[in-house]
Amino acid sequence: MAAKDQNFREDMQQLQNKMAAEERKIQALEQNIQSVESITYIERCESGVLQTLDATFSTGFGERYLDMTATFSRAFRTTPVVTVGLDSLDDDWRTNLRVTAKVLSKSATDLTVRIGTWYNSRLYRVDIHWMACA
């Protein structure tokens, strides 16, 4: 009888150890689930091109700029992350090329980009590609 009791206790201890190990695995999985649930996901992206009118910056001297707004096809749920880049550029080869493009503002419904030049640069056309993701 004592041997049976000893075997029973050993079996119980092994089962308790296995249960504790499984509980630790469950806790680790629950933490992983919480980590995944806290990740911010991108729902969608939208892109387009803003184009200056021909010869917008072909005259003048000093700092000149043009603010252009793009309206999204539908509103984002949150304010998107926006990137801009030069898509095409037409300048006067007789002057130095100087151009800037920066995001002035953004909201869930639109974005505004400022295109600029300075000093004696002459730009005939600037196309800015934009992408918004949220």
Short mmCIF file of C-alpha atoms in Angstrom, two decimals, residues 23-67:
data_model
loop_
_atom_site.label_atom_id
_atom_site.label_comp_id
_atom_site.label_asym_id
_atom_site.label_seq_id
_atom_site.Cartn_x
_atom_site.Cartn_y
_atom_site.Cartn_z
CA GLU A 23 -0.27 27.42 -17.80
CA ARG A 24 3.01 29.24 -18.53
CA LYS A 25 2.54 28.52 -22.24
CA ILE A 26 -1.01 29.86 -22.09
CA GLN A 27 0.17 33.04 -20.35
CA ALA A 28 2.89 33.55 -22.99
CA LEU A 29 0.32 33.09 -25.77
CA GLU A 30 -2.05 35.56 -24.10
CA GLN A 31 0.78 38.12 -23.95
CA ASN A 32 1.52 37.54 -27.64
CA ILE A 33 -2.16 38.09 -28.47
CA GLN A 34 -2.15 41.35 -26.52
CA SER A 35 0.97 42.49 -28.40
CA VAL A 36 -0.61 41.72 -31.78
CA GLU A 37 -3.87 43.42 -30.81
CA SER A 38 -2.01 46.61 -29.85
CA ILE A 39 -0.37 46.99 -33.30
CA THR A 40 -1.70 49.86 -35.37
CA TYR A 41 -2.69 48.57 -38.78
CA ILE A 42 -2.83 50.49 -42.04
CA GLU A 43 -6.36 50.29 -43.36
CA ARG A 44 -5.64 51.72 -46.81
CA CYS A 45 -3.39 53.96 -48.86
CA GLU A 46 -4.22 56.49 -51.52
CA SER A 47 -1.91 58.32 -53.91
CA GLY A 48 -2.01 60.97 -56.58
CA VAL A 49 -0.14 63.74 -58.37
CA LEU A 50 -0.31 67.50 -57.86
CA GLN A 51 0.70 69.49 -60.94
CA THR A 52 1.61 73.15 -61.19
CA LEU A 53 0.27 75.11 -64.11
CA ASP A 54 2.77 75.64 -66.91
CA ALA A 55 5.21 78.46 -66.21
CA THR A 56 4.08 78.94 -62.59
CA PHE A 57 7.62 79.84 -61.47
CA SER A 58 9.04 81.10 -64.78
CA THR A 59 9.17 84.73 -63.71
CA GLY A 60 10.07 86.59 -60.57
CA PHE A 61 13.00 86.64 -58.20
CA GLY A 62 13.47 85.54 -54.61
CA GLU A 63 11.31 83.13 -52.69
CA ARG A 64 8.19 81.97 -54.53
CA TYR A 65 5.83 79.18 -53.60
CA LEU A 66 2.49 77.62 -54.44
CA ASP A 67 0.26 75.72 -51.99
#
